Amino acid sequence: MLPVLANRRRFSDLSEQEIIALAISSEEDDARIYRQYAEKLRNDFPDSAKIFDGMAIEEDGHREALISLHKRRFGDVIPLIRREHVSGYYARNPVWLIENLGLERIRDEAQAMEQSAEAFYRKAAERTQDADTRALLGRLAAAEAGHERRAEELEDQFLDDDTRSEEDKHAHRQFVLTWVQPGLAGLMDGSVSTLAPIFATAFATQNTHTTFLVGLAASVGAGISMGFTEAAHDDGVISGRGSPIKRGLASGIMTAVGGLGHALPYLIPDFWTATFIAFAVVFIELWAIAWIQNRFMETPFLRAVFQVVLGGALVFAAGALIGGG
């Protein structure tokens, strides 16, 4: 067993004092998380930030009530016990994993936090024999359950329909600029630019192994090049396009995926079988690009199809003519 796990206490082994101390530290942590969410959102979503400020204040009130209870029952010295010290206790995702995923993800995480806290207080109330402690824990469980309603009240206070719609549009735009746009550019580049070298090699050699190696090299090389180019040419500060690392990853990975899609069929030994499958993959890739352009970039579908299919056909024809010559 890992030492970190062996040193954890089971919840069933905690004393009532330790349960209250655990609740105090948990409320403090949750308030800090909500304030970090608020700070993250304040520039782009100021009204949503006010909601998380309000929820942090609610958690402060819970902590103060628990501290008062501890002082009455056990004195001023509160044992140091945190959620990571207890086996099976509900965990919190690190803030930096959540805050980078957008407004809706943060809202969903906050809802999950309240649900897990409610379950904890109900379980803790069952463990105590003191009437005042049981009553307080029951009230806190009800308060956590009511936080969703409280969040709705705060939304009504700070978010009218127009503001909510505007924030959602901003979040969608940021998602498109940070992930979709560079990913789409990478997919287009990987799918189209690698057609010529792959099919030129295929028709020139009619050797599936050689064609696969050329396709693999072209796809990986293009992915690395596109990824570094996207990350290096714009830090996102002025353009507002988001983290260059995220954009570089989206562009690089999708470029490699676009090229590998019609390179992998050449793992099949039979040349014509591999080639016909590669044709089918190219067809799917080009239609997928047209759909993404229409869905996220609001490009008219027929125009997107014409641009992508025409470009792909020209590059494919160039590769086939060069390889066949």
PDB file of C-alpha atoms in Angstrom:
ATOM      1  CA  MET A   1       0.000   0.000   0.000  1.00  0.00           C
ATOM      2  CA  LEU A   2       1.247   3.511  -0.805  1.00  0.00           C
ATOM      3  CA  PRO A   3       2.395   5.391   2.332  1.00  0.00           C
ATOM      4  CA  VAL A   4       0.089   8.324   1.539  1.00  0.00           C
ATOM      5  CA  LEU A   5      -2.905   5.977   1.575  1.00  0.00           C
ATOM      6  CA  ALA A   6      -1.747   4.027   4.616  1.00  0.00           C
ATOM      7  CA  ASN A   7      -1.542   7.247   6.659  1.00  0.00           C
ATOM      8  CA  ARG A   8      -5.135   8.271   5.943  1.00  0.00           C
ATOM      9  CA  ARG A   9      -7.866   7.933   8.561  1.00  0.00           C
ATOM     10  CA  ARG A  10     -11.196   6.322   7.833  1.00  0.00           C
ATOM     11  CA  PHE A  11     -14.165   8.619   8.243  1.00  0.00           C
ATOM     12  CA  SER A  12     -15.802   6.101  10.578  1.00  0.00           C
ATOM     13  CA  ASP A  13     -12.808   6.389  12.936  1.00  0.00           C
ATOM     14  CA  LEU A  14     -13.018  10.172  13.358  1.00  0.00           C
ATOM     15  CA  SER A  15     -14.218  11.632  16.637  1.00  0.00           C
ATOM     16  CA  GLU A  16     -16.966  14.235  16.706  1.00  0.00           C
ATOM     17  CA  GLN A  17     -14.363  16.935  17.319  1.00  0.00           C
ATOM     18  CA  GLU A  18     -12.386  15.789  14.276  1.00  0.00           C
ATOM     19  CA  ILE A  19     -15.520  15.720  12.125  1.00  0.00           C
ATOM     20  CA  ILE A  20     -16.264  19.335  13.044  1.00  0.00           C
ATOM     21  CA  ALA A  21     -12.622  20.298  12.415  1.00  0.00           C
ATOM     22  CA  LEU A  22     -12.797  18.592   9.019  1.00  0.00           C
ATOM     23  CA  ALA A  23     -15.961  20.510   8.184  1.00  0.00           C
ATOM     24  CA  ILE A  24     -14.284  23.796   9.178  1.00  0.00           C
ATOM     25  CA  SER A  25     -11.282  23.212   6.928  1.00  0.00           C
ATOM     26  CA  SER A  26     -13.517  22.060   4.083  1.00  0.00           C
ATOM     27  CA  GLU A  27     -15.673  25.192   4.265  1.00  0.00           C
ATOM     28  CA  GLU A  28     -12.545  27.322   4.257  1.00  0.00           C
ATOM     29  CA  ASP A  29     -11.210  25.498   1.186  1.00  0.00           C
ATOM     30  CA  ASP A  30     -14.507  25.816  -0.674  1.00  0.00           C
ATOM     31  CA  ALA A  31     -14.707  29.552   0.032  1.00  0.00           C
ATOM     32  CA  ARG A  32     -11.199  29.987  -1.349  1.00  0.00           C
ATOM     33  CA  ILE A  33     -12.084  27.961  -4.446  1.00  0.00           C
ATOM     34  CA  TYR A  34     -15.159  30.105  -5.107  1.00  0.00           C
ATOM     35  CA  ARG A  35     -13.070  33.258  -4.730  1.00  0.00           C
ATOM     36  CA  GLN A  36     -10.532  31.896  -7.197  1.00  0.00           C
ATOM     37  CA  TYR A  37     -13.342  31.180  -9.647  1.00  0.00           C
ATOM     38  CA  ALA A  38     -14.626  34.717  -9.143  1.00  0.00           C
ATOM     39  CA  GLU A  39     -11.183  36.193  -9.744  1.00  0.00           C
ATOM     40  CA  LYS A  40     -10.737  34.068 -12.860  1.00  0.00           C
ATOM     41  CA  LEU A  41     -14.078  35.248 -14.268  1.00  0.00           C
ATOM     42  CA  ARG A  42     -13.985  38.874 -13.148  1.00  0.00           C
ATOM     43  CA  ASN A  43     -12.523  40.423 -16.302  1.00  0.00           C
ATOM     44  CA  ASP A  44     -14.579  38.556 -18.894  1.00  0.00           C
ATOM     45  CA  PHE A  45     -17.682  37.619 -16.856  1.00  0.00           C
ATOM     46  CA  PRO A  46     -18.028  40.210 -14.060  1.00  0.00           C
ATOM     47  CA  ASP A  47     -21.643  39.334 -13.244  1.00  0.00           C
ATOM     48  CA  SER A  48     -20.889  35.616 -12.891  1.00  0.00           C
ATOM     49  CA  ALA A  49     -17.921  36.563 -10.714  1.00  0.00           C
ATOM     50  CA  LYS A  50     -20.351  38.295  -8.315  1.00  0.00           C
ATOM     51  CA  ILE A  51     -22.279  35.019  -7.989  1.00  0.00           C
ATOM     52  CA  PHE A  52     -19.162  33.161  -6.849  1.00  0.00           C
ATOM     53  CA  ASP A  53     -18.268  36.012  -4.500  1.00  0.00           C
ATOM     54  CA  GLY A  54     -21.703  35.553  -2.926  1.00  0.00           C
ATOM     55  CA  MET A  55     -21.236  31.787  -2.622  1.00  0.00           C
ATOM     56  CA  ALA A  56     -17.849  32.319  -0.958  1.00  0.00           C
ATOM     57  CA  ILE A  57     -19.506  34.580   1.620  1.00  0.00           C
ATOM     58  CA  GLU A  58     -22.071  31.817   2.280  1.00  0.00           C
ATOM     59  CA  GLU A  59     -19.231  29.351   2.957  1.00  0.00           C
ATOM     60  CA  ASP A  60     -17.612  31.864   5.331  1.00  0.00           C
ATOM     61  CA  GLY A  61     -20.854  31.942   7.314  1.00  0.00           C
ATOM     62  CA  HIS A  62     -20.912  28.150   7.541  1.00  0.00           C
ATOM     63  CA  ARG A  63     -17.305  28.089   8.774  1.00  0.00           C
ATOM     64  CA  GLU A  64     -18.009  30.685  11.456  1.00  0.00           C
ATOM     65  CA  ALA A  65     -21.004  28.688  12.713  1.00  0.00           C
ATOM     66  CA  LEU A  66     -18.875  25.551  12.919  1.00  0.00           C
ATOM     67  CA  ILE A  67     -16.074  27.383  14.755  1.00  0.00           C
ATOM     68  CA  SER A  68     -18.567  28.710  17.303  1.00  0.00           C
ATOM     69  CA  LEU A  69     -19.889  25.180  17.823  1.00  0.00           C
ATOM     70  CA  HIS A  70     -16.359  23.837  18.285  1.00  0.00           C
ATOM     71  CA  LYS A  71     -15.536  26.505  20.853  1.00  0.00           C
ATOM     72  CA  ARG A  72     -18.659  25.707  22.879  1.00  0.00           C
ATOM     73  CA  ARG A  73     -18.046  21.966  22.883  1.00  0.00           C
ATOM     74  CA  PHE A  74     -14.283  21.470  22.654  1.00  0.00           C
ATOM     75  CA  GLY A  75     -12.515  24.789  23.239  1.00  0.00           C
ATOM     76  CA  ASP A  76     -10.459  27.120  21.070  1.00  0.00           C
ATOM     77  CA  VAL A  77      -7.862  24.647  19.744  1.00  0.00           C
ATOM     78  CA  ILE A  78      -9.124  23.126  16.488  1.00  0.00           C
ATOM     79  CA  PRO A  79      -7.357  19.929  15.329  1.00  0.00           C
ATOM     80  CA  LEU A  80      -5.582  20.144  11.981  1.00  0.00           C
ATOM     81  CA  ILE A  81      -7.407  17.727   9.704  1.00  0.00           C
ATOM     82  CA  ARG A  82      -8.115  18.226   6.030  1.00  0.00           C
ATOM     83  CA  ARG A  83      -9.973  16.260   3.379  1.00  0.00           C
ATOM     84  CA  GLU A  84      -6.764  14.699   2.032  1.00  0.00           C
ATOM     85  CA  HIS A  85      -6.177  13.157   5.482  1.00  0.00           C
ATOM     86  CA  VAL A  86      -9.377  11.100   5.319  1.00  0.00           C
ATOM     87  CA  SER A  87      -9.794   7.980   3.210  1.00  0.00           C
ATOM     88  CA  GLY A  88     -12.807   8.093   0.914  1.00  0.00           C
ATOM     89  CA  TYR A  89     -13.601  11.725   1.709  1.00  0.00           C
ATOM     90  CA  TYR A  90     -14.877  13.743  -1.223  1.00  0.00           C
ATOM     91  CA  ALA A  91     -12.100  15.448  -3.167  1.00  0.00           C
ATOM     92  CA  ARG A  92     -11.916  18.732  -5.008  1.00  0.00           C
ATOM     93  CA  ASN A  93     -10.417  19.049  -8.463  1.00  0.00           C
ATOM     94  CA  PRO A  94      -7.440  21.416  -8.582  1.00  0.00           C
ATOM     95  CA  VAL A  95      -8.651  24.864  -9.595  1.00  0.00           C
ATOM     96  CA  TRP A  96      -6.156  25.121 -12.444  1.00  0.00           C
ATOM     97  CA  LEU A  97      -7.686  22.052 -14.097  1.00  0.00           C
ATOM     98  CA  ILE A  98     -11.172  23.550 -14.027  1.00  0.00           C
ATOM     99  CA  GLU A  99     -10.663  27.253 -14.646  1.00  0.00           C
ATOM    100  CA  ASN A 100      -9.126  26.635 -18.066  1.00  0.00           C
ATOM    101  CA  LEU A 101     -12.215  24.794 -19.303  1.00  0.00           C
ATOM    102  CA  GLY A 102     -14.595  27.729 -19.449  1.00  0.00           C
ATOM    103  CA  LEU A 103     -17.583  29.263 -17.741  1.00  0.00           C
ATOM    104  CA  GLU A 104     -20.011  26.332 -18.014  1.00  0.00           C
ATOM    105  CA  ARG A 105     -17.417  23.891 -16.664  1.00  0.00           C
ATOM    106  CA  ILE A 106     -16.867  26.105 -13.632  1.00  0.00           C
ATOM    107  CA  ARG A 107     -20.617  26.323 -13.030  1.00  0.00           C
ATOM    108  CA  ASP A 108     -20.927  22.525 -13.248  1.00  0.00           C
ATOM    109  CA  GLU A 109     -18.023  22.043 -10.844  1.00  0.00           C
ATOM    110  CA  ALA A 110     -19.600  24.394  -8.320  1.00  0.00           C
ATOM    111  CA  GLN A 111     -22.833  22.410  -8.441  1.00  0.00           C
ATOM    112  CA  ALA A 112     -20.925  19.160  -7.873  1.00  0.00           C
ATOM    113  CA  MET A 113     -19.111  20.754  -4.910  1.00  0.00           C
ATOM    114  CA  GLU A 114     -22.406  21.592  -3.219  1.00  0.00           C
ATOM    115  CA  GLN A 115     -23.807  18.098  -3.765  1.00  0.00           C
ATOM    116  CA  SER A 116     -20.762  16.394  -2.246  1.00  0.00           C
ATOM    117  CA  ALA A 117     -20.751  18.803   0.703  1.00  0.00           C
ATOM    118  CA  GLU A 118     -24.427  18.073   1.360  1.00  0.00           C
ATOM    119  CA  ALA A 119     -23.707  14.316   1.415  1.00  0.00           C
ATOM    120  CA  PHE A 120     -20.850  14.884   3.877  1.00  0.00           C
ATOM    121  CA  TYR A 121     -22.988  16.858   6.336  1.00  0.00           C
ATOM    122  CA  ARG A 122     -25.763  14.283   6.257  1.00  0.00           C
ATOM    123  CA  LYS A 123     -23.262  11.516   6.942  1.00  0.00           C
ATOM    124  CA  ALA A 124     -21.601  13.562   9.690  1.00  0.00           C
ATOM    125  CA  ALA A 125     -24.956  14.276  11.354  1.00  0.00           C
ATOM    126  CA  GLU A 126     -25.562  10.543  11.638  1.00  0.00           C
ATOM    127  CA  ARG A 127     -22.286  10.128  13.537  1.00  0.00           C
ATOM    128  CA  THR A 128     -22.914  12.646  16.345  1.00  0.00           C
ATOM    129  CA  GLN A 129     -24.901  12.125  19.526  1.00  0.00           C
ATOM    130  CA  ASP A 130     -24.976  15.782  20.570  1.00  0.00           C
ATOM    131  CA  ALA A 131     -28.315  17.405  19.760  1.00  0.00           C
ATOM    132  CA  ASP A 132     -26.888  20.866  18.987  1.00  0.00           C
ATOM    133  CA  THR A 133     -24.181  19.406  16.749  1.00  0.00           C
ATOM    134  CA  ARG A 134     -26.654  17.220  14.910  1.00  0.00           C
ATOM    135  CA  ALA A 135     -28.984  20.177  14.408  1.00  0.00           C
ATOM    136  CA  LEU A 136     -26.203  22.387  13.030  1.00  0.00           C
ATOM    137  CA  LEU A 137     -24.918  19.704  10.675  1.00  0.00           C
ATOM    138  CA  GLY A 138     -28.460  19.092   9.478  1.00  0.00           C
ATOM    139  CA  ARG A 139     -28.914  22.811   8.815  1.00  0.00           C
ATOM    140  CA  LEU A 140     -25.641  22.923   6.910  1.00  0.00           C
ATOM    141  CA  ALA A 141     -26.693  19.923   4.800  1.00  0.00           C
ATOM    142  CA  ALA A 142     -29.915  21.736   3.990  1.00  0.00           C
ATOM    143  CA  ALA A 143     -27.957  24.908   3.237  1.00  0.00           C
ATOM    144  CA  GLU A 144     -25.656  23.077   0.814  1.00  0.00           C
ATOM    145  CA  ALA A 145     -28.696  21.517  -0.826  1.00  0.00           C
ATOM    146  CA  GLY A 146     -30.189  24.972  -1.048  1.00  0.00           C
ATOM    147  CA  HIS A 147     -27.078  26.490  -2.582  1.00  0.00           C
ATOM    148  CA  GLU A 148     -28.324  25.612  -6.031  1.00  0.00           C
ATOM    149  CA  ARG A 149     -31.419  27.656  -5.233  1.00  0.00           C
ATOM    150  CA  ARG A 150     -29.204  30.362  -3.743  1.00  0.00           C
ATOM    151  CA  ALA A 151     -27.091  30.366  -6.904  1.00  0.00           C
ATOM    152  CA  GLU A 152     -30.266  30.837  -8.908  1.00  0.00           C
ATOM    153  CA  GLU A 153     -31.240  33.753  -6.660  1.00  0.00           C
ATOM    154  CA  LEU A 154     -27.832  35.320  -7.161  1.00  0.00           C
ATOM    155  CA  GLU A 155     -28.136  34.763 -10.897  1.00  0.00           C
ATOM    156  CA  ASP A 156     -31.494  36.532 -10.830  1.00  0.00           C
ATOM    157  CA  GLN A 157     -29.846  39.363  -8.912  1.00  0.00           C
ATOM    158  CA  PHE A 158     -26.728  39.760 -11.040  1.00  0.00           C
ATOM    159  CA  LEU A 159     -27.539  38.044 -14.349  1.00  0.00           C
ATOM    160  CA  ASP A 160     -30.476  39.158 -16.417  1.00  0.00           C
ATOM    161  CA  ASP A 161     -31.265  37.334 -19.642  1.00  0.00           C
ATOM    162  CA  ASP A 162     -29.279  39.759 -21.770  1.00  0.00           C
ATOM    163  CA  THR A 163     -26.205  39.541 -19.542  1.00  0.00           C
ATOM    164  CA  ARG A 164     -26.344  35.748 -19.382  1.00  0.00           C
ATOM    165  CA  SER A 165     -26.738  35.560 -23.150  1.00  0.00           C
ATOM    166  CA  GLU A 166     -23.817  37.935 -23.646  1.00  0.00           C
ATOM    167  CA  GLU A 167     -21.579  35.921 -21.293  1.00  0.00           C
ATOM    168  CA  ASP A 168     -22.496  32.674 -23.034  1.00  0.00           C
ATOM    169  CA  LYS A 169     -21.704  34.237 -26.410  1.00  0.00           C
ATOM    170  CA  HIS A 170     -18.352  35.433 -25.094  1.00  0.00           C
ATOM    171  CA  ALA A 171     -17.539  31.990 -23.691  1.00  0.00           C
ATOM    172  CA  HIS A 172     -18.483  30.349 -27.009  1.00  0.00           C
ATOM    173  CA  ARG A 173     -16.381  32.854 -28.931  1.00  0.00           C
ATOM    174  CA  GLN A 174     -13.408  32.203 -26.654  1.00  0.00           C
ATOM    175  CA  PHE A 175     -13.791  28.434 -27.151  1.00  0.00           C
ATOM    176  CA  VAL A 176     -13.860  28.897 -30.917  1.00  0.00           C
ATOM    177  CA  LEU A 177     -10.813  31.192 -30.936  1.00  0.00           C
ATOM    178  CA  THR A 178      -8.739  29.046 -28.581  1.00  0.00           C
ATOM    179  CA  TRP A 179      -9.619  25.520 -29.685  1.00  0.00           C
ATOM    180  CA  VAL A 180     -11.808  25.298 -32.786  1.00  0.00           C
ATOM    181  CA  GLN A 181     -10.096  27.789 -35.068  1.00  0.00           C
ATOM    182  CA  PRO A 182      -6.507  26.537 -34.620  1.00  0.00           C
ATOM    183  CA  GLY A 183      -7.718  22.925 -34.561  1.00  0.00           C
ATOM    184  CA  LEU A 184      -9.637  23.430 -37.786  1.00  0.00           C
ATOM    185  CA  ALA A 185      -6.649  25.112 -39.439  1.00  0.00           C
ATOM    186  CA  GLY A 186      -4.515  22.164 -38.385  1.00  0.00           C
ATOM    187  CA  LEU A 187      -7.019  19.590 -39.619  1.00  0.00           C
ATOM    188  CA  MET A 188      -7.280  21.347 -42.979  1.00  0.00           C
ATOM    189  CA  ASP A 189      -3.528  21.609 -43.337  1.00  0.00           C
ATOM    190  CA  GLY A 190      -2.926  18.003 -42.277  1.00  0.00           C
ATOM    191  CA  SER A 191      -5.709  16.587 -44.427  1.00  0.00           C
ATOM    192  CA  VAL A 192      -4.982  18.596 -47.563  1.00  0.00           C
ATOM    193  CA  SER A 193      -1.250  19.345 -47.598  1.00  0.00           C
ATOM    194  CA  THR A 194      -0.230  15.729 -47.007  1.00  0.00           C
ATOM    195  CA  LEU A 195      -2.366  14.428 -49.875  1.00  0.00           C
ATOM    196  CA  ALA A 196       0.274  15.255 -52.477  1.00  0.00           C
ATOM    197  CA  PRO A 197       3.297  13.555 -50.870  1.00  0.00           C
ATOM    198  CA  ILE A 198       1.333  10.523 -49.709  1.00  0.00           C
ATOM    199  CA  PHE A 199      -0.423   9.771 -52.986  1.00  0.00           C
ATOM    200  CA  ALA A 200       2.604  10.765 -55.080  1.00  0.00           C
ATOM    201  CA  THR A 201       4.606   8.180 -53.160  1.00  0.00           C
ATOM    202  CA  ALA A 202       1.797   5.654 -53.406  1.00  0.00           C
ATOM    203  CA  PHE A 203       1.440   5.847 -57.187  1.00  0.00           C
ATOM    204  CA  ALA A 204       5.181   6.183 -57.793  1.00  0.00           C
ATOM    205  CA  THR A 205       6.199   3.148 -55.736  1.00  0.00           C
ATOM    206  CA  GLN A 206       3.003   1.140 -55.241  1.00  0.00           C
ATOM    207  CA  ASN A 207       4.701   0.047 -52.028  1.00  0.00           C
ATOM    208  CA  THR A 208       2.435   0.348 -48.981  1.00  0.00           C
ATOM    209  CA  HIS A 209       5.241   0.287 -46.420  1.00  0.00           C
ATOM    210  CA  THR A 210       7.139   3.124 -48.096  1.00  0.00           C
ATOM    211  CA  THR A 211       3.928   5.121 -48.534  1.00  0.00           C
ATOM    212  CA  PHE A 212       3.083   4.699 -44.860  1.00  0.00           C
ATOM    213  CA  LEU A 213       6.530   5.897 -43.743  1.00  0.00           C
ATOM    214  CA  VAL A 214       6.312   8.960 -45.987  1.00  0.00           C
ATOM    215  CA  GLY A 215       2.793   9.688 -44.711  1.00  0.00           C
ATOM    216  CA  LEU A 216       3.866   9.241 -41.092  1.00  0.00           C
ATOM    217  CA  ALA A 217       6.846  11.557 -41.524  1.00  0.00           C
ATOM    218  CA  ALA A 218       4.782  14.171 -43.381  1.00  0.00           C
ATOM    219  CA  SER A 219       1.990  14.099 -40.781  1.00  0.00           C
ATOM    220  CA  VAL A 220       4.194  14.250 -37.688  1.00  0.00           C
ATOM    221  CA  GLY A 221       6.465  16.863 -39.223  1.00  0.00           C
ATOM    222  CA  ALA A 222       3.528  19.028 -40.269  1.00  0.00           C
ATOM    223  CA  GLY A 223       1.971  18.663 -36.809  1.00  0.00           C
ATOM    224  CA  ILE A 224       5.139  19.803 -35.048  1.00  0.00           C
ATOM    225  CA  SER A 225       5.583  22.698 -37.476  1.00  0.00           C
ATOM    226  CA  MET A 226       1.965  23.886 -37.227  1.00  0.00           C
ATOM    227  CA  GLY A 227       1.920  23.534 -33.448  1.00  0.00           C
ATOM    228  CA  PHE A 228       5.037  25.621 -32.901  1.00  0.00           C
ATOM    229  CA  THR A 229       3.960  28.179 -35.491  1.00  0.00           C
ATOM    230  CA  GLU A 230       0.551  28.668 -33.874  1.00  0.00           C
ATOM    231  CA  ALA A 231       2.032  28.947 -30.386  1.00  0.00           C
ATOM    232  CA  ALA A 232       4.848  31.293 -31.382  1.00  0.00           C
ATOM    233  CA  HIS A 233       3.169  33.773 -33.694  1.00  0.00           C
ATOM    234  CA  ASP A 234       0.535  35.086 -31.241  1.00  0.00           C
ATOM    235  CA  ASP A 235       0.702  35.140 -27.446  1.00  0.00           C
ATOM    236  CA  GLY A 236      -3.042  35.858 -27.288  1.00  0.00           C
ATOM    237  CA  VAL A 237      -2.695  38.980 -25.123  1.00  0.00           C
ATOM    238  CA  ILE A 238      -3.698  41.517 -27.762  1.00  0.00           C
ATOM    239  CA  SER A 239      -5.764  39.263 -30.033  1.00  0.00           C
ATOM    240  CA  GLY A 240      -7.679  37.688 -27.145  1.00  0.00           C
ATOM    241  CA  ARG A 241      -7.323  34.252 -28.747  1.00  0.00           C
ATOM    242  CA  GLY A 242      -6.345  32.559 -25.504  1.00  0.00           C
ATOM    243  CA  SER A 243      -3.348  30.553 -24.339  1.00  0.00           C
ATOM    244  CA  PRO A 244      -0.729  29.967 -27.060  1.00  0.00           C
ATOM    245  CA  ILE A 245       0.000  26.545 -25.558  1.00  0.00           C
ATOM    246  CA  LYS A 246      -3.621  25.460 -25.944  1.00  0.00           C
ATOM    247  CA  ARG A 247      -3.785  26.796 -29.485  1.00  0.00           C
ATOM    248  CA  GLY A 248      -0.476  25.161 -30.363  1.00  0.00           C
ATOM    249  CA  LEU A 249      -1.637  21.809 -29.026  1.00  0.00           C
ATOM    250  CA  ALA A 250      -4.956  22.037 -30.881  1.00  0.00           C
ATOM    251  CA  SER A 251      -3.286  22.972 -34.144  1.00  0.00           C
ATOM    252  CA  GLY A 252      -0.421  20.481 -33.897  1.00  0.00           C
ATOM    253  CA  ILE A 253      -2.488  17.493 -32.847  1.00  0.00           C
ATOM    254  CA  MET A 254      -5.212  18.058 -35.430  1.00  0.00           C
ATOM    255  CA  THR A 255      -2.622  18.557 -38.186  1.00  0.00           C
ATOM    256  CA  ALA A 256      -1.050  15.206 -37.360  1.00  0.00           C
ATOM    257  CA  VAL A 257      -4.471  13.540 -37.130  1.00  0.00           C
ATOM    258  CA  GLY A 258      -5.488  14.943 -40.521  1.00  0.00           C
ATOM    259  CA  GLY A 259      -2.430  13.489 -42.213  1.00  0.00           C
ATOM    260  CA  LEU A 260      -2.409  10.176 -40.381  1.00  0.00           C
ATOM    261  CA  GLY A 261      -6.009   9.550 -41.384  1.00  0.00           C
ATOM    262  CA  HIS A 262      -5.042   8.674 -44.947  1.00  0.00           C
ATOM    263  CA  ALA A 263      -1.544   7.403 -44.083  1.00  0.00           C
ATOM    264  CA  LEU A 264      -2.652   4.623 -41.707  1.00  0.00           C
ATOM    265  CA  PRO A 265      -4.528   2.629 -44.404  1.00  0.00           C
ATOM    266  CA  TYR A 266      -1.147   1.903 -45.971  1.00  0.00           C
ATOM    267  CA  LEU A 267      -0.384  -0.398 -43.089  1.00  0.00           C
ATOM    268  CA  ILE A 268      -2.494  -2.817 -45.143  1.00  0.00           C
ATOM    269  CA  PRO A 269      -0.137  -4.833 -47.398  1.00  0.00           C
ATOM    270  CA  ASP A 270      -2.407  -4.861 -50.470  1.00  0.00           C
ATOM    271  CA  PHE A 271      -1.792  -1.627 -52.380  1.00  0.00           C
ATOM    272  CA  TRP A 272      -5.214  -1.142 -54.012  1.00  0.00           C
ATOM    273  CA  THR A 273      -7.142  -2.087 -50.860  1.00  0.00           C
ATOM    274  CA  ALA A 274      -5.102   0.432 -48.873  1.00  0.00           C
ATOM    275  CA  THR A 275      -5.528   3.090 -51.554  1.00  0.00           C
ATOM    276  CA  PHE A 276      -9.304   2.742 -51.813  1.00  0.00           C
ATOM    277  CA  ILE A 277      -9.606   2.939 -48.004  1.00  0.00           C
ATOM    278  CA  ALA A 278      -7.366   6.031 -48.040  1.00  0.00           C
ATOM    279  CA  PHE A 279      -9.702   7.556 -50.676  1.00  0.00           C
ATOM    280  CA  ALA A 280     -12.658   6.919 -48.370  1.00  0.00           C
ATOM    281  CA  VAL A 281     -10.843   8.451 -45.387  1.00  0.00           C
ATOM    282  CA  VAL A 282      -9.998  11.567 -47.393  1.00  0.00           C
ATOM    283  CA  PHE A 283     -13.651  11.905 -48.391  1.00  0.00           C
ATOM    284  CA  ILE A 284     -14.733  11.693 -44.728  1.00  0.00           C
ATOM    285  CA  GLU A 285     -12.042  14.163 -43.634  1.00  0.00           C
ATOM    286  CA  LEU A 286     -13.045  16.775 -46.196  1.00  0.00           C
ATOM    287  CA  TRP A 287     -16.737  16.535 -45.315  1.00  0.00           C
ATOM    288  CA  ALA A 288     -15.850  16.737 -41.602  1.00  0.00           C
ATOM    289  CA  ILE A 289     -13.902  19.934 -42.245  1.00  0.00           C
ATOM    290  CA  ALA A 290     -16.848  21.415 -44.139  1.00  0.00           C
ATOM    291  CA  TRP A 291     -19.198  20.499 -41.281  1.00  0.00           C
ATOM    292  CA  ILE A 292     -16.920  22.088 -38.652  1.00  0.00           C
ATOM    293  CA  GLN A 293     -16.642  25.256 -40.726  1.00  0.00           C
ATOM    294  CA  ASN A 294     -20.419  25.426 -40.992  1.00  0.00           C
ATOM    295  CA  ARG A 295     -21.061  24.513 -37.342  1.00  0.00           C
ATOM    296  CA  PHE A 296     -18.516  26.691 -35.554  1.00  0.00           C
ATOM    297  CA  MET A 297     -17.268  29.247 -38.075  1.00  0.00           C
ATOM    298  CA  GLU A 298     -20.738  29.925 -39.542  1.00  0.00           C
ATOM    299  CA  THR A 299     -19.482  29.371 -43.099  1.00  0.00           C
ATOM    300  CA  PRO A 300     -22.368  28.531 -45.465  1.00  0.00           C
ATOM    301  CA  PHE A 301     -22.262  24.757 -45.922  1.00  0.00           C
ATOM    302  CA  LEU A 302     -22.198  24.713 -49.724  1.00  0.00           C
ATOM    303  CA  ARG A 303     -19.409  27.282 -49.816  1.00  0.00           C
ATOM    304  CA  ALA A 304     -17.431  25.305 -47.225  1.00  0.00           C
ATOM    305  CA  VAL A 305     -17.895  22.104 -49.234  1.00  0.00           C
ATOM    306  CA  PHE A 306     -16.832  23.822 -52.451  1.00  0.00           C
ATOM    307  CA  GLN A 307     -13.703  25.334 -50.872  1.00  0.00           C
ATOM    308  CA  VAL A 308     -12.566  22.180 -49.091  1.00  0.00           C
ATOM    309  CA  VAL A 309     -13.430  19.650 -51.776  1.00  0.00           C
ATOM    310  CA  LEU A 310     -11.989  21.781 -54.574  1.00  0.00           C
ATOM    311  CA  GLY A 311      -8.777  22.410 -52.669  1.00  0.00           C
ATOM    312  CA  GLY A 312      -8.447  18.760 -51.704  1.00  0.00           C
ATOM    313  CA  ALA A 313      -9.139  17.595 -55.250  1.00  0.00           C
ATOM    314  CA  LEU A 314      -6.475  19.905 -56.698  1.00  0.00           C
ATOM    315  CA  VAL A 315      -3.835  18.765 -54.195  1.00  0.00           C
ATOM    316  CA  PHE A 316      -4.763  15.105 -54.708  1.00  0.00           C
ATOM    317  CA  ALA A 317      -4.586  15.519 -58.481  1.00  0.00           C
ATOM    318  CA  ALA A 318      -1.167  17.127 -58.202  1.00  0.00           C
ATOM    319  CA  GLY A 319       0.113  14.234 -56.095  1.00  0.00           C
ATOM    320  CA  ALA A 320      -1.391  11.580 -58.361  1.00  0.00           C
ATOM    321  CA  LEU A 321       0.008  13.216 -61.526  1.00  0.00           C
ATOM    322  CA  ILE A 322       3.461  13.655 -60.043  1.00  0.00           C
ATOM    323  CA  GLY A 323       3.517  10.114 -58.706  1.00  0.00           C
ATOM    324  CA  GLY A 324       2.080   8.617 -61.847  1.00  0.00           C
ATOM    325  CA  GLY A 325       4.548  10.453 -64.072  1.00  0.00           C
TER     326      GLY A 325
END
